PDB file of C-alpha atoms in Angstrom:
ATOM      1  CA  MET A 277       0.000   0.000   0.000  1.00 48.00           C
ATOM      2  CA  THR A 278       1.438   3.375  -1.008  1.00 52.00           C
ATOM      3  CA  ALA A 279       1.626   6.289   1.390  1.00 56.00           C
ATOM      4  CA  TYR A 280      -0.339   8.495  -1.069  1.00 60.00           C
ATOM      5  CA  GLY A 281      -4.055   7.801  -0.820  1.00 63.00           C
ATOM      6  CA  SER A 282      -3.536   5.205   1.904  1.00 71.00           C
ATOM      7  CA  PHE A 283      -6.260   4.442   4.425  1.00 77.00           C
ATOM      8  CA  PRO A 284      -7.053   6.181   6.685  1.00 81.00           C
ATOM      9  CA  GLY A 285      -6.667   9.585   5.097  1.00 81.00           C
ATOM     10  CA  ALA A 286      -8.043  11.389   8.123  1.00 90.00           C
ATOM     11  CA  ARG A 287      -6.030  10.801  11.283  1.00 91.00           C
ATOM     12  CA  PRO A 288      -7.516  12.644  14.289  1.00 93.00           C
ATOM     13  CA  ARG A 289      -4.669  11.283  16.419  1.00 91.00           C
ATOM     14  CA  ARG A 290      -2.374  13.858  14.844  1.00 92.00           C
ATOM     15  CA  LEU A 291      -4.012  16.445  17.106  1.00 94.00           C
ATOM     16  CA  ARG A 292      -3.347  14.359  20.234  1.00 95.00           C
ATOM     17  CA  THR A 293       0.371  13.763  19.811  1.00 95.00           C
ATOM     18  CA  THR A 294       1.772  15.998  22.566  1.00 96.00           C
ATOM     19  CA  PRO A 295       0.493  17.861  25.623  1.00 93.00           C
ATOM     20  CA  ALA A 296       1.126  21.148  23.827  1.00 95.00           C
ATOM     21  CA  MET A 297      -0.899  20.013  20.824  1.00 95.00           C
ATOM     22  CA  ARG A 298      -3.778  18.826  22.989  1.00 95.00           C
ATOM     23  CA  ARG A 299      -3.765  22.085  24.904  1.00 94.00           C
ATOM     24  CA  MET A 300      -3.832  24.116  21.689  1.00 95.00           C
ATOM     25  CA  VAL A 301      -6.868  22.339  20.203  1.00 95.00           C
ATOM     26  CA  ALA A 302      -8.828  21.919  23.429  1.00 94.00           C
ATOM     27  CA  GLU A 303     -12.465  22.865  22.891  1.00 95.00           C
ATOM     28  CA  THR A 304     -13.306  23.456  26.552  1.00 95.00           C
ATOM     29  CA  ARG A 305     -11.220  25.410  29.019  1.00 95.00           C
ATOM     30  CA  LEU A 306     -11.720  26.005  32.716  1.00 96.00           C
ATOM     31  CA  HIS A 307     -10.970  29.483  34.033  1.00 97.00           C
ATOM     32  CA  PRO A 308     -10.983  30.715  37.645  1.00 98.00           C
ATOM     33  CA  ALA A 309     -13.755  33.165  36.738  1.00 97.00           C
ATOM     34  CA  ASP A 310     -15.994  30.182  35.940  1.00 98.00           C
ATOM     35  CA  LEU A 311     -15.930  29.103  39.584  1.00 98.00           C
ATOM     36  CA  ILE A 312     -17.996  29.981  42.652  1.00 98.00           C
ATOM     37  CA  LEU A 313     -17.066  28.812  46.141  1.00 98.00           C
ATOM     38  CA  PRO A 314     -19.894  27.579  48.393  1.00 97.00           C
ATOM     39  CA  ALA A 315     -19.014  28.278  52.028  1.00 97.00           C
ATOM     40  CA  PHE A 316     -20.651  27.563  55.389  1.00 96.00           C
ATOM     41  CA  VAL A 317     -20.457  29.895  58.365  1.00 97.00           C
ATOM     42  CA  ARG A 318     -21.526  28.641  61.778  1.00 95.00           C
ATOM     43  CA  GLU A 319     -22.773  30.777  64.604  1.00 95.00           C
ATOM     44  CA  GLY A 320     -21.153  30.578  68.016  1.00 93.00           C
ATOM     45  CA  VAL A 321     -17.913  28.736  67.205  1.00 95.00           C
ATOM     46  CA  SER A 322     -14.391  29.960  67.850  1.00 95.00           C
ATOM     47  CA  GLU A 323     -12.652  27.477  65.536  1.00 97.00           C
ATOM     48  CA  PRO A 324     -13.664  26.011  62.163  1.00 96.00           C
ATOM     49  CA  VAL A 325     -15.637  22.781  62.493  1.00 95.00           C
ATOM     50  CA  ALA A 326     -14.669  19.954  60.148  1.00 93.00           C
ATOM     51  CA  ILE A 327     -17.439  18.305  58.132  1.00 93.00           C
ATOM     52  CA  SER A 328     -16.754  14.596  58.405  1.00 90.00           C
ATOM     53  CA  ALA A 329     -18.461  13.616  55.153  1.00 90.00           C
ATOM     54  CA  MET A 330     -16.651  16.345  53.196  1.00 93.00           C
ATOM     55  CA  PRO A 331     -12.919  16.105  53.926  1.00 94.00           C
ATOM     56  CA  GLY A 332     -11.264  19.492  53.603  1.00 94.00           C
ATOM     57  CA  VAL A 333     -14.513  21.476  53.963  1.00 95.00           C
ATOM     58  CA  VAL A 334     -15.423  23.204  57.218  1.00 96.00           C
ATOM     59  CA  GLN A 335     -18.094  25.238  58.895  1.00 94.00           C
ATOM     60  CA  HIS A 336     -16.276  28.541  59.137  1.00 97.00           C
ATOM     61  CA  THR A 337     -16.108  31.013  61.941  1.00 98.00           C
ATOM     62  CA  ARG A 338     -16.815  34.593  60.936  1.00 97.00           C
ATOM     63  CA  ASP A 339     -13.075  35.282  60.858  1.00 97.00           C
ATOM     64  CA  THR A 340     -12.112  32.244  58.801  1.00 98.00           C
ATOM     65  CA  LEU A 341     -14.930  32.979  56.349  1.00 98.00           C
ATOM     66  CA  ARG A 342     -13.411  36.392  55.746  1.00 98.00           C
ATOM     67  CA  LYS A 343     -10.057  34.744  55.072  1.00 98.00           C
ATOM     68  CA  ALA A 344     -11.626  32.182  52.736  1.00 98.00           C
ATOM     69  CA  ALA A 345     -13.262  34.986  50.768  1.00 98.00           C
ATOM     70  CA  VAL A 346      -9.969  36.847  50.402  1.00 98.00           C
ATOM     71  CA  GLU A 347      -8.191  33.640  49.367  1.00 98.00           C
ATOM     72  CA  ALA A 348     -10.862  32.961  46.740  1.00 98.00           C
ATOM     73  CA  LEU A 349     -10.567  36.516  45.432  1.00 98.00           C
ATOM     74  CA  GLU A 350      -6.795  36.292  45.181  1.00 98.00           C
ATOM     75  CA  ALA A 351      -7.118  33.007  43.256  1.00 98.00           C
ATOM     76  CA  GLY A 352      -9.417  34.644  40.723  1.00 98.00           C
ATOM     77  CA  VAL A 353     -12.638  32.883  41.763  1.00 98.00           C
ATOM     78  CA  ALA A 354     -15.717  34.757  40.584  1.00 98.00           C
ATOM     79  CA  GLY A 355     -17.913  34.538  43.655  1.00 98.00           C
ATOM     80  CA  ILE A 356     -18.725  33.039  47.024  1.00 98.00           C
ATOM     81  CA  MET A 357     -22.095  31.520  47.957  1.00 98.00           C
ATOM     82  CA  ILE A 358     -22.641  31.779  51.713  1.00 98.00           C
ATOM     83  CA  PHE A 359     -24.791  29.406  53.766  1.00 96.00           C
ATOM     84  CA  GLY A 360     -25.575  30.299  57.377  1.00 95.00           C
ATOM     85  CA  VAL A 361     -25.642  27.723  60.171  1.00 94.00           C
ATOM     86  CA  PRO A 362     -27.436  29.137  63.225  1.00 94.00           C
ATOM     87  CA  GLU A 363     -27.271  27.841  66.770  1.00 94.00           C
ATOM     88  CA  ASP A 364     -29.807  25.062  67.330  1.00 89.00           C
ATOM     89  CA  THR A 365     -31.563  27.067  70.021  1.00 92.00           C
ATOM     90  CA  LYS A 366     -32.422  29.753  67.456  1.00 94.00           C
ATOM     91  CA  LYS A 367     -34.282  27.405  65.122  1.00 92.00           C
ATOM     92  CA  ASP A 368     -38.069  27.577  65.158  1.00 93.00           C
ATOM     93  CA  ALA A 369     -41.032  26.625  63.004  1.00 91.00           C
ATOM     94  CA  ALA A 370     -40.901  29.838  60.954  1.00 92.00           C
ATOM     95  CA  GLY A 371     -37.123  30.047  60.570  1.00 93.00           C
ATOM     96  CA  THR A 372     -37.037  33.516  62.088  1.00 94.00           C
ATOM     97  CA  ALA A 373     -33.230  33.509  62.391  1.00 94.00           C
ATOM     98  CA  GLY A 374     -33.182  33.643  58.606  1.00 95.00           C
ATOM     99  CA  THR A 375     -34.859  37.042  58.559  1.00 96.00           C
ATOM    100  CA  ASP A 376     -33.167  38.519  61.624  1.00 97.00           C
ATOM    101  CA  PRO A 377     -30.928  41.392  60.441  1.00 96.00           C
ATOM    102  CA  ASP A 378     -28.427  40.164  63.010  1.00 96.00           C
ATOM    103  CA  GLY A 379     -28.786  36.493  62.039  1.00 97.00           C
ATOM    104  CA  ILE A 380     -25.626  34.601  61.172  1.00 97.00           C
ATOM    105  CA  LEU A 381     -26.038  34.819  57.392  1.00 98.00           C
ATOM    106  CA  GLN A 382     -26.702  38.540  57.355  1.00 98.00           C
ATOM    107  CA  VAL A 383     -23.767  39.175  59.690  1.00 98.00           C
ATOM    108  CA  ALA A 384     -21.535  37.012  57.494  1.00 98.00           C
ATOM    109  CA  ILE A 385     -22.579  38.885  54.353  1.00 98.00           C
ATOM    110  CA  ARG A 386     -21.589  42.157  56.010  1.00 98.00           C
ATOM    111  CA  ASP A 387     -18.285  40.633  57.154  1.00 98.00           C
ATOM    112  CA  VAL A 388     -17.364  39.449  53.686  1.00 98.00           C
ATOM    113  CA  LYS A 389     -18.507  42.690  52.076  1.00 98.00           C
ATOM    114  CA  SER A 390     -16.231  44.623  54.416  1.00 98.00           C
ATOM    115  CA  GLU A 391     -13.284  42.457  53.303  1.00 97.00           C
ATOM    116  CA  VAL A 392     -13.753  42.222  49.547  1.00 98.00           C
ATOM    117  CA  GLY A 393     -16.230  44.954  48.654  1.00 97.00           C
ATOM    118  CA  ASP A 394     -17.411  44.532  45.089  1.00 97.00           C
ATOM    119  CA  GLU A 395     -14.294  42.691  43.900  1.00 98.00           C
ATOM    120  CA  LEU A 396     -15.833  39.279  44.635  1.00 98.00           C
ATOM    121  CA  VAL A 397     -19.464  38.517  43.860  1.00 98.00           C
ATOM    122  CA  ILE A 398     -21.149  37.835  47.203  1.00 98.00           C
ATOM    123  CA  MET A 399     -24.043  35.407  46.915  1.00 98.00           C
ATOM    124  CA  SER A 400     -26.399  34.157  49.605  1.00 97.00           C
ATOM    125  CA  ASP A 401     -28.513  31.071  50.016  1.00 95.00           C
ATOM    126  CA  LEU A 402     -32.115  32.198  50.297  1.00 96.00           C
ATOM    127  CA  CYS A 403     -33.929  29.342  51.984  1.00 94.00           C
ATOM    128  CA  LEU A 404     -35.441  28.502  55.350  1.00 92.00           C
ATOM    129  CA  ASP A 405     -34.175  24.944  55.828  1.00 90.00           C
ATOM    130  CA  GLU A 406     -31.114  25.921  57.871  1.00 89.00           C
ATOM    131  CA  TYR A 407     -33.296  27.932  60.251  1.00 92.00           C
ATOM    132  CA  THR A 408     -36.399  25.784  60.790  1.00 91.00           C
ATOM    133  CA  ASP A 409     -36.629  23.247  63.583  1.00 87.00           C
ATOM    134  CA  HIS A 410     -38.322  20.810  61.181  1.00 86.00           C
ATOM    135  CA  GLY A 411     -35.663  21.274  58.499  1.00 81.00           C
ATOM    136  CA  HIS A 412     -37.986  21.990  55.599  1.00 84.00           C
ATOM    137  CA  CYS A 413     -37.433  24.800  53.115  1.00 84.00           C
ATOM    138  CA  GLY A 414     -40.693  26.497  54.067  1.00 87.00           C
ATOM    139  CA  VAL A 415     -43.235  26.986  56.807  1.00 90.00           C
ATOM    140  CA  LEU A 416     -45.676  24.170  57.470  1.00 91.00           C
ATOM    141  CA  ASP A 417     -49.463  24.234  57.491  1.00 90.00           C
ATOM    142  CA  ALA A 418     -51.709  22.635  60.116  1.00 89.00           C
ATOM    143  CA  GLU A 419     -51.303  19.236  58.473  1.00 88.00           C
ATOM    144  CA  GLY A 420     -47.522  19.399  58.365  1.00 85.00           C
ATOM    145  CA  ARG A 421     -47.232  20.147  54.652  1.00 90.00           C
ATOM    146  CA  VAL A 422     -45.019  22.911  53.262  1.00 89.00           C
ATOM    147  CA  ASP A 423     -47.265  25.908  52.650  1.00 94.00           C
ATOM    148  CA  ASN A 424     -46.082  27.389  49.359  1.00 95.00           C
ATOM    149  CA  ASP A 425     -47.642  30.847  49.570  1.00 94.00           C
ATOM    150  CA  ALA A 426     -46.931  31.414  53.246  1.00 95.00           C
ATOM    151  CA  THR A 427     -43.336  30.470  52.535  1.00 94.00           C
ATOM    152  CA  LEU A 428     -43.128  33.062  49.766  1.00 96.00           C
ATOM    153  CA  GLU A 429     -43.859  35.769  52.320  1.00 97.00           C
ATOM    154  CA  ARG A 430     -40.882  34.591  54.360  1.00 96.00           C
ATOM    155  CA  TYR A 431     -38.665  34.491  51.257  1.00 97.00           C
ATOM    156  CA  ALA A 432     -39.556  38.099  50.494  1.00 97.00           C
ATOM    157  CA  GLU A 433     -38.391  39.095  53.978  1.00 97.00           C
ATOM    158  CA  MET A 434     -35.200  37.061  53.600  1.00 97.00           C
ATOM    159  CA  ALA A 435     -34.390  38.716  50.302  1.00 98.00           C
ATOM    160  CA  GLN A 436     -34.741  42.164  51.808  1.00 98.00           C
ATOM    161  CA  VAL A 437     -32.551  41.555  54.857  1.00 98.00           C
ATOM    162  CA  GLN A 438     -29.875  39.890  52.725  1.00 98.00           C
ATOM    163  CA  ALA A 439     -29.943  42.795  50.295  1.00 98.00           C
ATOM    164  CA  ASP A 440     -29.702  45.275  53.164  1.00 98.00           C
ATOM    165  CA  ALA A 441     -26.642  43.357  54.384  1.00 98.00           C
ATOM    166  CA  GLY A 442     -24.932  43.999  51.052  1.00 98.00           C
ATOM    167  CA  VAL A 443     -25.315  40.827  49.014  1.00 98.00           C
ATOM    168  CA  HIS A 444     -24.881  41.062  45.245  1.00 98.00           C
ATOM    169  CA  VAL A 445     -26.870  37.952  44.308  1.00 98.00           C
ATOM    170  CA  VAL A 446     -29.574  36.002  46.131  1.00 98.00           C
ATOM    171  CA  GLY A 447     -29.991  32.314  45.408  1.00 97.00           C
ATOM    172  CA  PRO A 448     -33.516  31.112  46.229  1.00 95.00           C
ATOM    173  CA  SER A 449     -33.127  27.348  46.607  1.00 91.00           C
ATOM    174  CA  GLY A 450     -36.419  26.276  48.173  1.00 90.00           C
ATOM    175  CA  MET A 451     -38.237  25.396  44.928  1.00 89.00           C
ATOM    176  CA  MET A 452     -41.475  27.143  45.860  1.00 92.00           C
ATOM    177  CA  ASP A 453     -43.793  28.029  42.976  1.00 93.00           C
ATOM    178  CA  GLY A 454     -43.555  31.752  42.223  1.00 96.00           C
ATOM    179  CA  GLN A 455     -40.476  32.381  44.373  1.00 96.00           C
ATOM    180  CA  VAL A 456     -38.496  34.330  41.786  1.00 98.00           C
ATOM    181  CA  GLY A 457     -41.305  36.788  41.061  1.00 98.00           C
ATOM    182  CA  VAL A 458     -42.036  37.429  44.726  1.00 97.00           C
ATOM    183  CA  ILE A 459     -38.364  37.956  45.524  1.00 98.00           C
ATOM    184  CA  ARG A 460     -37.905  40.307  42.572  1.00 98.00           C
ATOM    185  CA  ASP A 461     -40.844  42.409  43.738  1.00 98.00           C
ATOM    186  CA  ALA A 462     -39.563  42.425  47.310  1.00 98.00           C
ATOM    187  CA  LEU A 463     -36.121  43.625  46.229  1.00 98.00           C
ATOM    188  CA  ASP A 464     -37.446  46.285  43.897  1.00 98.00           C
ATOM    189  CA  THR A 465     -39.813  47.578  46.577  1.00 98.00           C
ATOM    190  CA  ILE A 466     -36.892  48.574  48.809  1.00 98.00           C
ATOM    191  CA  GLY A 467     -34.815  50.012  45.989  1.00 98.00           C
ATOM    192  CA  LYS A 468     -32.534  47.007  45.535  1.00 98.00           C
ATOM    193  CA  GLU A 469     -33.040  46.681  41.788  1.00 98.00           C
ATOM    194  CA  ASP A 470     -29.340  45.935  41.308  1.00 97.00           C
ATOM    195  CA  VAL A 471     -29.417  42.762  43.434  1.00 98.00           C
ATOM    196  CA  ALA A 472     -29.517  39.844  41.003  1.00 98.00           C
ATOM    197  CA  ILE A 473     -31.390  36.560  41.352  1.00 98.00           C
ATOM    198  CA  LEU A 474     -29.687  33.249  40.664  1.00 98.00           C
ATOM    199  CA  ALA A 475     -32.704  30.964  40.385  1.00 97.00           C
ATOM    200  CA  TYR A 476     -32.377  27.371  41.495  1.00 95.00           C
ATOM    201  CA  THR A 477     -34.445  26.508  38.454  1.00 95.00           C
ATOM    202  CA  VAL A 478     -33.676  22.802  38.237  1.00 95.00           C
ATOM    203  CA  LYS A 479     -33.139  21.281  41.661  1.00 92.00           C
ATOM    204  CA  TYR A 480     -33.702  17.571  41.861  1.00 93.00           C
ATOM    205  CA  SER A 481     -34.608  15.539  44.920  1.00 91.00           C
ATOM    206  CA  SER A 482     -31.267  13.778  45.065  1.00 90.00           C
ATOM    207  CA  ALA A 483     -29.473  11.187  47.161  1.00 86.00           C
ATOM    208  CA  PHE A 484     -26.297  13.204  46.632  1.00 86.00           C
ATOM    209  CA  TYR A 485     -27.300  15.892  49.139  1.00 83.00           C
ATOM    210  CA  GLY A 486     -26.429  13.646  52.077  1.00 73.00           C
ATOM    211  CA  PRO A 487     -23.206  15.324  53.259  1.00 74.00           C
ATOM    212  CA  PHE A 488     -24.794  18.763  52.883  1.00 66.00           C
ATOM    213  CA  ARG A 489     -27.228  17.910  55.673  1.00 65.00           C
ATOM    214  CA  GLU A 490     -24.276  17.707  58.056  1.00 63.00           C
ATOM    215  CA  ALA A 491     -22.720  20.853  56.604  1.00 65.00           C
ATOM    216  CA  VAL A 492     -25.751  23.004  57.445  1.00 59.00           C
ATOM    217  CA  GLY A 493     -26.761  21.143  60.612  1.00 57.00           C
ATOM    218  CA  SER A 494     -30.076  20.139  59.058  1.00 60.00           C
ATOM    219  CA  SER A 495     -32.998  19.197  61.300  1.00 58.00           C
ATOM    220  CA  LEU A 496     -34.928  17.647  58.408  1.00 60.00           C
ATOM    221  CA  ARG A 497     -37.662  15.139  59.172  1.00 65.00           C
ATOM    222  CA  GLY A 498     -39.090  13.397  56.123  1.00 61.00           C
ATOM    223  CA  ASP A 499     -38.075  14.413  52.607  1.00 70.00           C
ATOM    224  CA  ARG A 500     -38.469  17.242  50.110  1.00 71.00           C
ATOM    225  CA  LYS A 501     -40.059  15.373  47.235  1.00 74.00           C
ATOM    226  CA  THR A 502     -43.153  17.584  47.148  1.00 78.00           C
ATOM    227  CA  TYR A 503     -41.101  20.606  46.133  1.00 80.00           C
ATOM    228  CA  GLN A 504     -37.782  19.396  44.727  1.00 86.00           C
ATOM    229  CA  GLN A 505     -38.017  17.819  41.294  1.00 89.00           C
ATOM    230  CA  ASP A 506     -38.361  14.164  40.354  1.00 92.00           C
ATOM    231  CA  PRO A 507     -35.077  12.801  38.902  1.00 93.00           C
ATOM    232  CA  ALA A 508     -37.117  11.011  36.230  1.00 95.00           C
ATOM    233  CA  ASN A 509     -38.290  14.261  34.607  1.00 95.00           C
ATOM    234  CA  VAL A 510     -36.794  16.608  32.030  1.00 95.00           C
ATOM    235  CA  ARG A 511     -39.765  18.441  30.492  1.00 95.00           C
ATOM    236  CA  GLU A 512     -40.772  19.501  33.982  1.00 95.00           C
ATOM    237  CA  SER A 513     -37.380  21.200  34.333  1.00 95.00           C
ATOM    238  CA  LEU A 514     -37.850  23.128  31.111  1.00 96.00           C
ATOM    239  CA  ARG A 515     -41.242  24.290  32.340  1.00 95.00           C
ATOM    240  CA  GLU A 516     -39.640  25.514  35.567  1.00 95.00           C
ATOM    241  CA  LEU A 517     -37.049  27.282  33.438  1.00 97.00           C
ATOM    242  CA  ALA A 518     -39.675  29.153  31.430  1.00 97.00           C
ATOM    243  CA  LEU A 519     -41.465  30.223  34.595  1.00 97.00           C
ATOM    244  CA  ASP A 520     -38.319  31.485  36.325  1.00 97.00           C
ATOM    245  CA  LEU A 521     -37.303  33.536  33.305  1.00 98.00           C
ATOM    246  CA  GLU A 522     -40.786  34.997  33.024  1.00 97.00           C
ATOM    247  CA  GLU A 523     -40.631  35.989  36.703  1.00 98.00           C
ATOM    248  CA  GLY A 524     -37.330  37.815  36.270  1.00 97.00           C
ATOM    249  CA  ALA A 525     -34.468  35.403  36.971  1.00 98.00           C
ATOM    250  CA  ASP A 526     -31.117  36.906  35.973  1.00 98.00           C
ATOM    251  CA  MET A 527     -29.291  33.567  36.038  1.00 98.00           C
ATOM    252  CA  VAL A 528     -30.455  29.971  36.336  1.00 98.00           C
ATOM    253  CA  MET A 529     -29.009  26.874  37.947  1.00 96.00           C
ATOM    254  CA  VAL A 530     -29.045  23.114  37.577  1.00 97.00           C
ATOM    255  CA  LYS A 531     -28.417  21.136  40.783  1.00 95.00           C
ATOM    256  CA  PRO A 532     -26.888  18.555  41.158  1.00 96.00           C
ATOM    257  CA  ALA A 533     -24.486  18.872  38.234  1.00 97.00           C
ATOM    258  CA  GLY A 534     -22.838  15.531  37.455  1.00 96.00           C
ATOM    259  CA  PRO A 535     -25.886  13.221  37.347  1.00 96.00           C
ATOM    260  CA  TYR A 536     -27.851  15.739  35.265  1.00 97.00           C
ATOM    261  CA  LEU A 537     -25.487  16.840  32.504  1.00 98.00           C
ATOM    262  CA  ASP A 538     -28.172  16.055  29.926  1.00 97.00           C
ATOM    263  CA  VAL A 539     -30.548  18.467  31.642  1.00 97.00           C
ATOM    264  CA  LEU A 540     -27.805  21.065  31.973  1.00 98.00           C
ATOM    265  CA  ALA A 541     -27.147  20.854  28.229  1.00 98.00           C
ATOM    266  CA  LYS A 542     -30.844  21.289  27.417  1.00 97.00           C
ATOM    267  CA  VAL A 543     -31.119  24.307  29.715  1.00 98.00           C
ATOM    268  CA  ALA A 544     -27.970  25.903  28.327  1.00 98.00           C
ATOM    269  CA  ASP A 545     -29.218  25.436  24.765  1.00 97.00           C
ATOM    270  CA  SER A 546     -32.567  27.029  25.638  1.00 96.00           C
ATOM    271  CA  VAL A 547     -31.594  30.342  27.232  1.00 97.00           C
ATOM    272  CA  ASP A 548     -29.612  33.519  26.722  1.00 95.00           C
ATOM    273  CA  VAL A 549     -28.880  34.107  30.417  1.00 97.00           C
ATOM    274  CA  PRO A 550     -25.899  32.723  32.364  1.00 98.00           C
ATOM    275  CA  VAL A 551     -26.317  29.100  33.459  1.00 98.00           C
ATOM    276  CA  ALA A 552     -24.822  27.784  36.692  1.00 98.00           C
ATOM    277  CA  ALA A 553     -24.377  24.206  37.828  1.00 98.00           C
ATOM    278  CA  TYR A 554     -23.750  23.109  41.404  1.00 97.00           C
ATOM    279  CA  GLN A 555     -21.333  20.231  41.945  1.00 97.00           C
ATOM    280  CA  ILE A 556     -22.868  19.212  45.240  1.00 95.00           C
ATOM    281  CA  SER A 557     -21.639  17.640  48.445  1.00 92.00           C
ATOM    282  CA  GLY A 558     -22.188  14.031  47.422  1.00 94.00           C
ATOM    283  CA  GLU A 559     -20.285  14.519  44.190  1.00 95.00           C
ATOM    284  CA  TYR A 560     -17.434  16.047  46.178  1.00 96.00           C
ATOM    285  CA  ALA A 561     -17.501  13.315  48.819  1.00 95.00           C
ATOM    286  CA  MET A 562     -17.381  10.463  46.311  1.00 96.00           C
ATOM    287  CA  ILE A 563     -14.224  11.732  44.675  1.00 97.00           C
ATOM    288  CA  GLU A 564     -12.514  12.534  47.973  1.00 97.00           C
ATOM    289  CA  ALA A 565     -13.415   9.106  49.410  1.00 95.00           C
ATOM    290  CA  ALA A 566     -12.290   7.185  46.332  1.00 97.00           C
ATOM    291  CA  ALA A 567      -9.066   9.183  46.180  1.00 97.00           C
ATOM    292  CA  GLU A 568      -8.392   8.507  49.851  1.00 96.00           C
ATOM    293  CA  LYS A 569      -8.721   4.791  49.098  1.00 97.00           C
ATOM    294  CA  GLY A 570      -6.261   5.145  46.236  1.00 97.00           C
ATOM    295  CA  TRP A 571      -8.878   4.062  43.711  1.00 98.00           C
ATOM    296  CA  ILE A 572      -8.690   7.176  41.524  1.00 97.00           C
ATOM    297  CA  ASP A 573      -6.327  10.055  40.858  1.00 98.00           C
ATOM    298  CA  ARG A 574      -7.904  12.881  42.847  1.00 98.00           C
ATOM    299  CA  ASP A 575      -6.658  15.868  40.869  1.00 97.00           C
ATOM    300  CA  LYS A 576      -7.418  14.331  37.492  1.00 97.00           C
ATOM    301  CA  ALA A 577     -10.898  13.291  38.618  1.00 98.00           C
ATOM    302  CA  ILE A 578     -11.666  16.800  39.873  1.00 98.00           C
ATOM    303  CA  ALA A 579     -10.500  18.359  36.615  1.00 97.00           C
ATOM    304  CA  GLU A 580     -12.416  15.865  34.492  1.00 97.00           C
ATOM    305  CA  THR A 581     -15.704  16.354  36.306  1.00 98.00           C
ATOM    306  CA  LEU A 582     -15.443  20.133  36.155  1.00 98.00           C
ATOM    307  CA  LEU A 583     -14.575  20.080  32.466  1.00 98.00           C
ATOM    308  CA  GLY A 584     -17.567  17.824  31.864  1.00 98.00           C
ATOM    309  CA  ILE A 585     -19.866  20.321  33.588  1.00 98.00           C
ATOM    310  CA  LYS A 586     -18.388  23.210  31.614  1.00 98.00           C
ATOM    311  CA  ARG A 587     -18.613  21.253  28.344  1.00 98.00           C
ATOM    312  CA  ALA A 588     -22.294  20.515  29.000  1.00 98.00           C
ATOM    313  CA  GLY A 589     -22.983  24.243  28.993  1.00 98.00           C
ATOM    314  CA  ALA A 590     -22.391  25.720  32.446  1.00 98.00           C
ATOM    315  CA  SER A 591     -21.027  29.244  32.400  1.00 96.00           C
ATOM    316  CA  MET A 592     -20.564  29.131  36.182  1.00 98.00           C
ATOM    317  CA  ILE A 593     -19.798  26.166  38.440  1.00 98.00           C
ATOM    318  CA  LEU A 594     -20.342  26.075  42.171  1.00 98.00           C
ATOM    319  CA  THR A 595     -17.781  23.668  43.565  1.00 98.00           C
ATOM    320  CA  TYR A 596     -16.102  23.157  46.924  1.00 97.00           C
ATOM    321  CA  TRP A 597     -12.806  22.878  45.046  1.00 98.00           C
ATOM    322  CA  ALA A 598     -13.182  26.361  43.543  1.00 98.00           C
ATOM    323  CA  THR A 599     -10.227  28.039  45.214  1.00 98.00           C
ATOM    324  CA  GLU A 600      -7.944  25.023  44.902  1.00 98.00           C
ATOM    325  CA  VAL A 601      -8.716  24.576  41.210  1.00 98.00           C
ATOM    326  CA  ALA A 602      -8.431  28.305  40.500  1.00 98.00           C
ATOM    327  CA  GLN A 603      -4.997  28.382  42.087  1.00 97.00           C
ATOM    328  CA  GLY A 604      -3.888  25.645  39.697  1.00 90.00           C
ATOM    329  CA  CYS A 605      -5.388  27.134  36.534  1.00 78.00           C
TER     330      CYS A 605
END
């Protein structure tokens, strides 16, 4: 067989020959500005508290949260999403610590704002589950069911106190019908038109949230299947997407990320707003546990999963490895 006209004529392997060649033709690249760091701040502790199911992640003190925010900023991370963990004695049926101007989340927002100003996008979890004694994302009715419309009133209050504290973006994660519209109205009413809404548009009822329950000190009894989405459904997610955009969402999110890359791709193909994906606690824990056992290469697995999320269409990725990965980019 002669070299001229020999089979195969097309040899894609030519573009894989060296690391430099592969880097040059790479179709997807991860940048520090793609990353958002989720962080937990716990009330009443003097030292960070390790989260056993998430090696390397802690419940911060107010001081260590400030330091984590500065470290993220210096690494080039785009933003920080803050979750408050109140003292157990402050939890009640209505989650009033979540709307207390001096509650742990509002205090933490002010702390971080004083450190980084507008150089790092400060985001806040807008949900009641950390603050309720029953652990649900809303207030309950007389029969113990989550009352959608009563919960919306609480979300409006949460949005306003978080905005007053200086947050740039609120992230309503409770999956109540109409939450984006109510929050937008509540923010605009107090002159906070510039505060953006990152809608948790697609949030599935997932087994991968397990370690997160420890991270936020959840008091959950039962499950959240009446408001979080069924993992079997895709069209339902696209309907939620249309509703959130109609209500004024500035950005939308898919959560979890890894098990739902198909949904992420559909969402990203359907919108002209930024799309976030949250690589959640269970996804983090699996890689850390397998790496600890020596079953996988930790750093390569982290990079591969994040590239997969970016390739599927995410313009922003919430990941507990944000600062570490940004420092290596």
